[in-house]
Amino acid sequence: MDLLLLEKALLALFFAATVAAAISRLCRKRFKLPIGPIPVPVFGNWLQVGDNLNHRVLAKLAKKYGDIFMLRMGQRNLVIVSSPELAKEVLKTQGVEFGSRTRSVVFDIFSGEGQDMTFAVYGDHWRKMRRIMTVPFFTSKVVQQYSRCWEEEAASMVEDFKKNPQASTSGIGVRIRLQLLMHNNMYRIMFDKTFEGESDPLFVNLHDLNIKRAVLAHSLAYNYGDFIPIFRPFLRGYLNICKEINEKRLQVFDFFIQERKNVIASSTNKRRDHQGLRFPGIDHILEAQEKGEINEENVRYIVENVNIGGIDTVTRSLEWAIAELANHPKVQKKLQVELDTVLERGLQITEPDTHKLPYLQAVIKETLRLRMALPLLVPHMNINDAKLDGYDIPAESRISVNAWWLANNPAHWKDPEQFRPDRFLEEESHVQVNGNDFRYIPFGLGRRSCPGIVMALPMFCITLGRLVQNYDILVPPGQSEIDTTERAGQFSLHILKPYKVVFKPRSI
Ligand code: HEM
């Protein structure tokens, strides 16, 4: 059976090669394409460059081919943009033309074939979903309403570390505890719900499914199915696992949605106060469903987008920041001095304080510069043929802005490989996180930029601030530093090995 399949695939491959070569000859006549390595039929540049096209590999290729270059990966065109000027062109000036998302076999599954917002093509559906999600999740009112919760979650983590004797001696891992904190932060906004601890069975199940989804979606293992569609039958096993995990996650989301529906149904105080935003985010989403603006699937995938967009990015960034502070005690000391000076001794940082702490903000900016959570943003796509920098960009090309390279290119930054937050108080003091300078766009910019920035920054400031106020964060005994080797996936950047750090209580 498998041999028959292989035989058919090879025949189809030969046929596709001939057709592709003919088409590419025709195309070359018509299009002035960005330069790049010379592609071979069928595989294009895939065998030359491999499929681990992470931010560092692409930065190397940019040095060779320039600020815009094209890779032909099987049947897919990948255009990589590596200068602030071209990033501006893609994200802002031609934001509509390049404002869609590429399709992918795996993301089609995890987005319910475009039922969500993050992976939706640019158009009416995306506009509607983004509008509906904005009031309950992405405004400063949400920050006002929930910052007290985020402060409580940070305080609870600080207390947990105090109770654990290993935290102040041999050191403890932080990843799962940060995941718990972020699940609580986001589930309080969505459902007014918290998990009781790392061993709460609901948290264990949800966390496990969210991690599995992230691993499957960010893996490089399925690329060939996107690059050369006739290879897709070989991906059947992988795609079945994706479907299974997706279904299980949706069932968990359904549980929370139904629980909230029951509360609403039994409540005498019917529904929400829009201006005051006193009710959890899901109420607003369910109201949009009742009005017929969105359907049940959209509701489920909104919950999915908040899980993926909100939890993993902030958790991973906090994980990087803690590791960098352990490795840079002088930076940590300076941060403690700022917190001790600006806040009255003993007072714990709250959201309004975060605006008065420039060094804390600089530490966060530097973490997001050097260890950008989404170094290539989320891939963009042009639905129609387009022009960029004088080149023709064929319709449905995948456009990756190498935001990490923009923020780490030595041509634009002093000693970019160093973790040096002071740069944001000195030579880069004008640079803000909201994208006022196209060399620094960790949240993207323009139509598809991150709407979660409004909550991500205060959560980041409060959590990191509380840890540093209460503890000296140290490398464990017998170790010279935390290993900060990177692991880059499809478009995410994680720390490779979960690490341990010591939290030595400070006398406040
Ligand atoms: C999109 C970064 C936190 C929700 C994005 C994009 C980036 C990004 C780079 C893609 C921009 C583009 O394609 O041009 C980050 C970083 C975060 C963070 C670095 C934290 C450190 C959050 C949070 C949420 C969130 C807390 C809350 C739910 C989203 C959504 C999108 C998005 C829904 C898709 C927007 C669209 O396609 O229209 N984020 N994000 N993010 N982010 Fe975030």
Coordinates of C-alpha atoms and ligand atoms in Angstrom, one line a residue:
M1 CA 0.0 0.0 0.0
D2 CA 2.8 2.4 1.0
L3 CA 4.9 1.4 -2.0
L4 CA 2.0 2.1 -4.2
L5 CA 1.6 5.5 -2.6
L6 CA 5.3 6.2 -3.0
E7 CA 5.2 5.2 -6.7
K8 CA 2.3 7.5 -7.3
A9 CA 4.0 10.3 -5.4
L10 CA 7.2 9.9 -7.5
L11 CA 5.2 9.9 -10.7
A12 CA 3.3 13.0 -9.6
L13 CA 6.6 14.6 -8.6
F14 CA 8.1 14.0 -12.0
F15 CA 5.1 15.5 -13.6
A16 CA 5.0 18.5 -11.2
A17 CA 8.8 19.0 -11.8
T18 CA 8.2 19.4 -15.6
V19 CA 5.2 21.7 -15.1
A20 CA 6.9 23.7 -12.4
A21 CA 10.0 24.2 -14.6
A22 CA 7.8 25.4 -17.5
I23 CA 5.8 27.7 -15.2
S24 CA 8.9 29.1 -13.6
R25 CA 10.4 29.8 -17.0
L26 CA 7.2 31.6 -18.0
C27 CA 7.1 33.5 -14.6
R28 CA 10.7 34.6 -14.9
K29 CA 9.7 36.4 -18.2
R30 CA 6.8 38.1 -16.6
F31 CA 8.0 39.0 -13.1
K32 CA 11.0 40.9 -11.8
L33 CA 11.4 38.8 -8.6
P34 CA 13.6 39.7 -5.6
I35 CA 17.0 38.0 -5.8
G36 CA 17.8 34.8 -3.9
P37 CA 19.6 31.5 -4.4
I38 CA 18.9 29.8 -7.7
P39 CA 16.0 27.4 -7.3
V40 CA 15.9 23.9 -8.7
P41 CA 12.7 22.4 -10.1
V42 CA 10.1 21.1 -7.6
F43 CA 12.2 21.6 -4.4
G44 CA 13.2 25.2 -5.2
N45 CA 15.7 26.3 -2.6
W46 CA 14.5 24.0 0.0
L47 CA 17.4 21.5 -0.2
Q48 CA 19.9 24.4 -0.2
V49 CA 18.7 26.3 2.8
G50 CA 16.9 23.6 4.8
D51 CA 13.6 24.2 6.5
N52 CA 14.9 25.7 9.7
L53 CA 14.5 29.2 8.5
N54 CA 14.8 30.9 11.9
H55 CA 15.7 34.6 12.5
R56 CA 19.5 33.9 12.7
V57 CA 19.6 31.8 9.5
L58 CA 17.6 34.5 7.7
A59 CA 19.8 37.3 9.0
K60 CA 22.8 35.4 7.5
L61 CA 21.0 35.1 4.2
A62 CA 20.1 38.8 4.3
K63 CA 23.9 39.6 4.5
K64 CA 24.4 37.7 1.3
Y65 CA 21.3 38.6 -0.7
G66 CA 20.2 42.0 0.7
D67 CA 17.4 43.6 2.6
I68 CA 14.8 41.9 0.4
F69 CA 15.3 38.4 -1.0
M70 CA 13.2 35.5 -2.1
L71 CA 13.4 31.8 -1.3
R72 CA 11.4 29.4 -3.4
M73 CA 10.4 26.6 -1.0
G74 CA 8.8 23.9 -3.2
Q75 CA 5.8 25.7 -4.5
R76 CA 5.9 28.5 -2.0
N77 CA 7.4 31.9 -2.3
L78 CA 9.0 33.3 0.8
V79 CA 10.0 36.9 0.8
I80 CA 12.2 38.0 3.6
V81 CA 12.4 41.7 4.6
S82 CA 15.3 42.9 6.7
S83 CA 15.5 46.7 6.7
P84 CA 13.5 49.2 8.7
E85 CA 12.4 51.0 5.5
L86 CA 11.0 47.8 3.9
A87 CA 9.4 46.8 7.2
K88 CA 7.5 50.1 7.1
E89 CA 6.5 49.5 3.6
V90 CA 5.1 46.0 4.4
L91 CA 3.4 46.8 7.7
K92 CA 2.3 50.4 7.3
T93 CA 2.5 51.9 3.8
Q94 CA 1.2 48.8 2.0
G95 CA -0.4 47.4 5.2
V96 CA -3.6 46.4 3.3
E97 CA -1.8 44.6 0.4
F98 CA 0.5 42.7 2.8
G99 CA -2.1 42.3 5.7
S100 CA -3.1 38.7 5.2
R101 CA -1.8 35.5 6.7
T102 CA -0.4 32.5 4.9
R103 CA -2.3 29.3 4.8
S104 CA -0.6 26.2 6.3
V105 CA -1.8 22.6 6.7
V106 CA -1.2 22.8 10.5
F107 CA -2.6 26.3 11.1
D108 CA -5.6 25.5 9.1
I109 CA -6.4 22.9 11.7
F110 CA -5.6 25.1 14.7
S111 CA -7.6 28.0 13.4
G112 CA -10.6 25.8 12.4
E113 CA -9.9 26.7 8.7
G114 CA -9.9 30.5 9.4
Q115 CA -12.6 30.7 12.1
D116 CA -10.2 32.7 14.4
M117 CA -8.7 36.2 14.1
T118 CA -4.9 35.7 14.3
F119 CA -4.6 33.5 11.2
A120 CA -7.5 35.0 9.3
V121 CA -6.9 36.6 5.9
Y122 CA -7.3 40.4 5.8
G123 CA -10.9 41.3 5.1
D124 CA -14.4 41.6 6.7
H125 CA -14.1 38.5 8.9
W126 CA -10.8 39.6 10.4
R127 CA -12.1 43.2 10.9
K128 CA -15.2 42.0 12.7
M129 CA -13.3 39.6 14.9
R130 CA -10.7 42.2 15.9
R131 CA -13.5 44.7 16.7
I132 CA -15.4 42.2 18.8
M133 CA -12.2 41.2 20.7
T134 CA -11.1 44.8 21.4
V135 CA -13.6 46.0 24.0
P136 CA -13.3 42.9 26.3
F137 CA -9.5 42.4 25.9
F138 CA -7.5 45.2 24.3
T139 CA -8.3 48.6 25.9
S140 CA -6.9 50.6 28.9
K141 CA -10.2 49.9 30.7
V142 CA -9.2 46.2 30.8
V143 CA -5.9 47.2 32.4
Q144 CA -7.7 49.3 35.0
Q145 CA -10.1 46.6 35.8
Y146 CA -7.7 43.6 35.9
S147 CA -4.3 45.1 37.1
R148 CA -5.3 44.3 40.7
C149 CA -5.7 40.6 39.7
W150 CA -2.3 40.6 38.0
E151 CA -0.8 42.1 41.2
E152 CA -2.4 39.4 43.3
E153 CA -1.1 36.7 41.0
A154 CA 2.4 38.1 41.2
A155 CA 2.1 38.3 45.0
S156 CA 1.0 34.7 45.1
M157 CA 4.0 33.6 43.1
V158 CA 6.3 35.6 45.4
E159 CA 4.7 33.8 48.4
D160 CA 5.0 30.4 46.8
F161 CA 8.8 30.9 46.4
K162 CA 9.1 31.9 50.0
K163 CA 7.4 28.7 51.1
N164 CA 9.7 26.5 49.0
P165 CA 13.1 26.0 50.9
Q166 CA 14.8 25.0 47.6
A167 CA 14.1 28.4 46.1
S168 CA 16.6 30.1 48.4
T169 CA 19.2 27.3 48.3
S170 CA 19.7 25.0 45.3
G171 CA 17.3 26.9 43.1
I172 CA 14.0 26.1 41.4
G173 CA 12.6 26.0 37.9
V174 CA 10.3 28.9 36.9
R175 CA 8.7 27.8 33.7
I176 CA 5.6 26.0 35.0
R177 CA 5.0 28.6 37.8
L178 CA 5.1 31.4 35.2
Q179 CA 2.7 29.4 33.0
L180 CA 0.3 29.1 36.0
L181 CA 0.6 32.9 36.6
M182 CA -0.2 33.7 33.0
H183 CA -3.0 31.2 32.7
N184 CA -4.5 32.8 35.8
N185 CA -4.0 36.3 34.5
M186 CA -5.7 35.5 31.2
Y187 CA -8.5 33.2 32.6
R188 CA -9.4 35.9 35.1
I189 CA -10.0 38.3 32.2
M190 CA -11.8 35.8 30.0
F191 CA -13.8 33.8 32.6
D192 CA -13.3 35.3 36.0
K193 CA -11.6 32.0 36.8
T194 CA -8.4 31.0 38.5
F195 CA -6.5 27.7 38.8
E196 CA -5.7 26.6 42.3
G197 CA -2.1 25.6 41.8
E198 CA 0.4 23.8 39.6
S199 CA -1.3 20.5 40.4
D200 CA -4.9 21.7 39.8
P201 CA -6.2 18.9 37.4
L202 CA -7.9 21.5 35.2
F203 CA -4.7 23.5 34.9
V204 CA -2.6 20.3 34.3
N205 CA -4.8 19.3 31.5
L206 CA -5.1 22.7 29.8
H207 CA -1.4 23.5 30.2
D208 CA -0.5 20.1 28.7
L209 CA -2.8 20.7 25.7
N210 CA -1.6 24.3 25.2
I211 CA 2.1 23.1 25.3
K212 CA 1.3 20.2 22.9
R213 CA -0.4 22.7 20.5
A214 CA 2.5 25.0 20.7
V215 CA 5.0 22.3 20.0
L216 CA 3.0 20.9 17.1
A217 CA 2.4 24.3 15.5
H218 CA 6.0 25.6 15.9
S219 CA 7.7 22.4 14.8
L220 CA 9.6 22.4 11.5
A221 CA 8.5 18.8 10.8
Y222 CA 5.5 19.6 8.7
N223 CA 7.0 22.2 6.4
Y224 CA 7.4 19.8 3.5
G225 CA 3.6 19.3 3.4
D226 CA 3.2 23.1 2.8
F227 CA 6.1 23.4 0.4
I228 CA 5.2 20.4 -1.8
P229 CA 1.5 19.6 -1.5
I230 CA 1.8 16.1 -3.1
F231 CA 3.8 15.1 -0.1
R232 CA 0.9 15.8 2.2
P233 CA -0.3 12.1 2.4
F234 CA 3.0 11.4 4.3
L235 CA 1.9 14.0 6.9
R236 CA -1.4 12.2 7.7
G237 CA -0.2 10.9 11.0
Y238 CA 1.1 14.3 12.1
L239 CA -2.1 16.1 11.0
N240 CA -4.2 13.5 12.8
I241 CA -2.4 14.3 16.1
C242 CA -3.0 18.0 15.4
K243 CA -6.7 17.4 14.9
E244 CA -6.9 15.3 18.1
I245 CA -5.1 17.9 20.2
N246 CA -7.2 20.7 18.7
E247 CA -10.4 18.8 19.4
K248 CA -9.4 18.2 23.0
R249 CA -8.5 21.8 23.6
L250 CA -11.8 23.0 22.2
Q251 CA -13.6 20.7 24.6
V252 CA -11.8 22.3 27.5
F253 CA -12.7 25.7 26.2
D254 CA -16.3 24.6 25.8
F255 CA -16.3 23.6 29.5
F256 CA -15.3 27.1 30.6
I257 CA -17.7 28.7 28.1
Q258 CA -20.6 26.5 29.3
E259 CA -19.8 27.2 32.9
R260 CA -20.0 30.9 32.3
K261 CA -23.2 30.5 30.4
N262 CA -24.7 28.7 33.4
V263 CA -23.6 31.6 35.7
I264 CA -25.2 34.2 33.3
A265 CA -28.4 32.1 33.1
S266 CA -28.7 31.9 36.9
S267 CA -27.8 35.5 37.6
T268 CA -30.5 38.0 38.5
N269 CA -28.1 40.8 37.7
K270 CA -28.5 40.1 33.9
R271 CA -25.5 40.7 31.9
R272 CA -22.9 43.3 31.5
D273 CA -22.2 46.9 31.9
H274 CA -20.3 47.8 28.7
Q275 CA -18.8 51.0 29.9
G276 CA -17.7 49.8 33.3
L277 CA -16.6 46.4 31.8
R278 CA -17.5 44.7 35.1
F279 CA -18.1 41.3 33.5
P280 CA -15.5 38.8 32.2
G281 CA -14.5 39.1 28.5
I282 CA -16.4 36.0 27.4
D283 CA -19.8 37.7 28.2
H284 CA -19.0 40.3 25.5
I285 CA -18.1 37.6 23.1
L286 CA -21.3 35.6 23.8
E287 CA -23.3 38.7 23.4
A288 CA -21.8 39.2 19.9
Q289 CA -22.8 35.6 19.2
E290 CA -26.4 36.2 20.4
K291 CA -26.6 39.2 18.1
G292 CA -25.6 36.9 15.2
E293 CA -22.4 38.8 14.5
I294 CA -20.3 35.7 15.1
N295 CA -21.0 31.9 15.3
E296 CA -20.2 29.3 18.0
E297 CA -17.0 28.3 16.3
N298 CA -15.7 31.9 16.3
V299 CA -16.3 32.1 20.0
R300 CA -14.3 28.9 20.6
Y301 CA -11.4 30.2 18.4
I302 CA -11.4 33.6 20.2
V303 CA -10.7 31.7 23.4
E304 CA -8.0 29.7 21.5
N305 CA -6.4 32.9 20.2
V306 CA -6.2 34.4 23.7
N307 CA -4.7 31.2 25.0
I308 CA -2.0 31.2 22.4
G309 CA -1.4 34.9 21.8
G310 CA -1.5 35.9 25.4
I311 CA -0.1 33.2 27.6
D312 CA 3.0 31.8 25.8
T313 CA 4.5 35.1 24.6
V314 CA 4.5 36.7 28.0
T315 CA 5.6 33.6 29.9
R316 CA 8.5 33.1 27.5
S317 CA 9.5 36.7 27.8
L318 CA 9.4 36.6 31.6
E319 CA 11.5 33.4 31.5
W320 CA 14.1 35.2 29.4
A321 CA 14.1 38.3 31.6
I322 CA 14.7 36.3 34.8
A323 CA 17.6 34.4 33.1
E324 CA 19.2 37.6 31.9
L325 CA 18.9 39.3 35.3
A326 CA 20.5 36.3 37.0
N327 CA 23.3 36.5 34.5
H328 CA 23.7 40.3 34.9
P329 CA 23.8 41.1 38.6
K330 CA 24.7 44.8 38.0
V331 CA 21.6 45.3 35.9
Q332 CA 19.6 43.6 38.6
K333 CA 21.1 45.7 41.4
K334 CA 20.4 48.9 39.4
L335 CA 16.8 47.8 39.0
Q336 CA 16.4 47.1 42.7
V337 CA 17.8 50.5 43.5
E338 CA 15.3 52.1 41.2
L339 CA 12.4 50.2 42.7
D340 CA 13.6 50.9 46.3
T341 CA 14.0 54.6 45.5
V342 CA 10.8 55.3 43.5
L343 CA 8.5 53.2 45.7
E344 CA 8.4 53.7 49.4
R345 CA 10.4 50.9 51.1
G346 CA 8.2 47.9 51.6
L347 CA 5.5 49.0 49.1
Q348 CA 4.9 46.5 46.4
I349 CA 4.8 47.6 42.8
T350 CA 1.3 48.2 41.3
E351 CA 0.2 49.1 37.8
P352 CA 0.3 52.9 38.2
D353 CA 3.9 52.7 39.4
T354 CA 5.1 51.0 36.2
H355 CA 4.9 54.4 34.4
K356 CA 7.4 55.9 36.9
L357 CA 10.1 53.3 36.5
P358 CA 12.2 54.0 33.4
Y359 CA 14.9 51.4 34.2
L360 CA 12.3 48.6 34.6
Q361 CA 10.9 49.6 31.3
A362 CA 14.4 49.6 29.8
V363 CA 15.0 46.0 31.1
I364 CA 11.8 44.9 29.5
K365 CA 12.6 46.6 26.2
E366 CA 16.0 45.1 26.2
T367 CA 14.6 41.6 26.8
L368 CA 12.1 42.0 24.0
R369 CA 14.9 43.3 21.7
L370 CA 17.5 40.6 22.3
R371 CA 15.1 37.7 23.0
M372 CA 12.1 38.7 20.8
A373 CA 9.2 36.3 21.5
L374 CA 8.1 36.3 17.8
P375 CA 11.3 37.3 16.0
L376 CA 9.7 37.0 12.5
L377 CA 6.4 38.4 13.7
V378 CA 3.5 36.3 12.5
P379 CA 4.0 35.7 8.7
H380 CA 2.2 38.1 6.4
M381 CA 0.8 37.4 3.0
N382 CA -0.3 39.3 -0.1
I383 CA -3.6 38.1 -1.6
N384 CA -2.9 39.7 -5.0
D385 CA 0.3 40.3 -7.0
A386 CA 2.1 43.3 -5.4
K387 CA 5.2 45.5 -5.7
L388 CA 7.9 45.9 -3.1
D389 CA 11.1 47.8 -3.5
G390 CA 10.7 47.7 -7.3
Y391 CA 10.3 43.9 -7.3
D392 CA 7.2 41.9 -8.2
I393 CA 5.8 39.9 -5.4
P394 CA 3.6 37.1 -6.7
A395 CA 0.2 36.7 -5.1
E396 CA 0.1 34.5 -2.0
S397 CA 3.7 34.9 -1.1
R398 CA 4.7 34.5 2.5
I399 CA 6.3 37.7 3.8
S400 CA 8.5 37.4 6.8
V401 CA 9.7 40.6 8.5
N402 CA 12.9 39.7 10.3
A403 CA 12.1 42.0 13.3
W404 CA 14.8 40.4 15.4
W405 CA 17.5 41.3 12.8
L406 CA 16.1 44.9 12.6
A407 CA 16.7 45.1 16.4
N408 CA 20.0 43.3 16.4
N409 CA 21.8 44.4 13.3
P410 CA 25.2 45.9 14.3
A411 CA 24.8 48.4 11.4
H412 CA 22.0 50.0 13.4
W413 CA 22.7 49.2 17.1
K414 CA 25.7 49.5 19.3
D415 CA 26.9 46.1 20.6
P416 CA 23.6 44.5 19.8
E417 CA 24.7 41.1 21.2
Q418 CA 25.0 42.5 24.7
F419 CA 22.2 42.6 27.2
R420 CA 22.4 46.3 28.1
P421 CA 19.1 47.9 29.1
D422 CA 21.0 51.2 29.6
R423 CA 20.9 51.7 25.8
F424 CA 17.2 52.6 26.2
L425 CA 18.2 55.4 28.6
E426 CA 21.1 56.6 26.6
E427 CA 21.6 56.4 22.8
E428 CA 18.2 54.8 22.2
S429 CA 16.2 56.8 24.7
H430 CA 13.6 57.8 22.1
V431 CA 12.7 54.2 21.1
Q432 CA 9.3 53.1 22.4
V433 CA 7.8 49.6 22.3
N434 CA 4.8 50.8 20.3
G435 CA 6.8 51.1 17.1
N436 CA 7.9 54.7 16.8
D437 CA 11.1 53.4 15.3
F438 CA 11.0 50.6 12.7
R439 CA 14.3 49.1 14.0
Y440 CA 12.4 48.0 17.1
I441 CA 9.0 46.4 16.5
P442 CA 8.6 43.4 18.9
F443 CA 4.8 43.7 18.7
G444 CA 4.7 44.4 15.0
L445 CA 3.1 47.5 13.7
G446 CA 0.1 48.5 11.7
R447 CA -3.1 46.6 11.0
R448 CA -1.9 43.2 12.2
S449 CA 0.2 44.5 15.1
C450 CA -0.3 42.9 18.5
P451 CA -3.5 44.2 20.2
G452 CA -2.3 42.5 23.4
I453 CA 0.5 45.0 23.9
V454 CA -1.9 47.0 26.2
M455 CA -2.0 44.2 28.7
A456 CA 1.3 42.4 28.0
L457 CA 3.5 45.3 29.2
P458 CA 1.8 45.9 32.6
M459 CA 1.7 42.2 33.3
F460 CA 5.4 42.0 32.5
C461 CA 6.3 45.0 34.6
I462 CA 4.3 44.0 37.6
T463 CA 5.5 40.4 37.7
L464 CA 9.2 41.1 37.1
G465 CA 9.1 44.2 39.4
R466 CA 7.7 42.1 42.3
L467 CA 10.2 39.4 41.8
V468 CA 13.1 41.8 41.8
Q469 CA 11.7 43.8 44.8
N470 CA 11.5 40.7 46.9
Y471 CA 14.4 38.6 45.8
D472 CA 18.0 38.6 44.7
I473 CA 17.8 36.3 41.6
L474 CA 20.9 34.3 41.5
V475 CA 22.6 31.6 39.4
P476 CA 22.5 28.3 41.4
P477 CA 25.5 27.3 43.4
G478 CA 28.2 25.6 41.3
Q479 CA 27.0 27.1 38.1
S480 CA 28.7 30.1 36.4
E481 CA 25.7 31.3 34.5
I482 CA 22.3 30.3 33.2
D483 CA 22.5 28.7 29.8
T484 CA 20.7 31.0 27.4
T485 CA 21.0 28.9 24.3
E486 CA 18.0 29.7 22.0
R487 CA 15.5 27.3 20.5
A488 CA 13.8 28.8 17.5
G489 CA 10.7 27.3 16.0
Q490 CA 8.5 28.3 13.0
F491 CA 8.4 31.8 14.3
S492 CA 8.8 31.7 18.1
L493 CA 12.0 32.1 20.2
H494 CA 12.3 30.1 23.4
I495 CA 15.1 29.4 25.8
L496 CA 16.3 25.9 25.0
K497 CA 16.7 24.3 28.4
P498 CA 14.4 24.9 31.3
Y499 CA 16.7 26.4 34.0
K500 CA 16.8 26.8 37.8
V501 CA 17.5 30.0 39.6
V502 CA 17.9 30.9 43.3
F503 CA 15.4 33.4 44.8
K504 CA 17.2 34.7 47.9
P505 CA 14.8 36.9 49.9
R506 CA 15.8 40.5 50.3
S507 CA 15.4 42.2 53.6
I508 CA 12.9 45.0 52.8
Ligands
HEM1 C1 -0.1 39.3 17.2 C2 3.9 39.9 19.8 C3 1.4 39.4 23.9 C4 -2.6 38.7 21.3 C5 1.2 39.5 17.5 C6 2.3 39.8 16.6 C7 3.4 39.9 17.4 C8 3.1 39.8 18.8 C9 4.8 40.2 16.9 C10 2.2 39.7 15.1 C11 2.3 41.1 14.5 C12 2.3 41.0 13.0 O1 2.1 40.0 12.4 O2 2.6 42.0 12.3 C13 3.6 39.8 21.1 C14 4.5 39.9 22.3 C15 3.8 39.7 23.4 C16 2.4 39.5 23.0 C17 6.0 40.1 22.1 C18 4.2 39.7 24.8 C19 5.5 39.8 25.3 C20 0.0 39.2 23.5 C21 -1.1 39.2 24.5 C22 -2.2 39.0 23.7 C23 -1.8 38.9 22.3 C24 -1.0 39.3 26.0 C25 -3.6 38.8 24.3 C26 -4.5 38.0 23.9 C27 -2.3 38.8 19.9 C28 -3.2 38.6 18.8 C29 -2.5 38.8 17.6 C30 -1.1 39.1 18.0 C31 -4.7 38.2 18.9 C32 -3.0 38.7 16.2 C33 -3.4 40.1 15.6 C34 -3.9 40.0 14.2 O3 -3.5 39.1 13.5 O4 -4.6 40.9 13.9 N1 1.7 39.6 18.8 N2 2.3 39.6 21.6 N3 -0.4 39.1 22.3 N4 -1.0 39.1 19.4 FE1 0.6 39.4 20.5

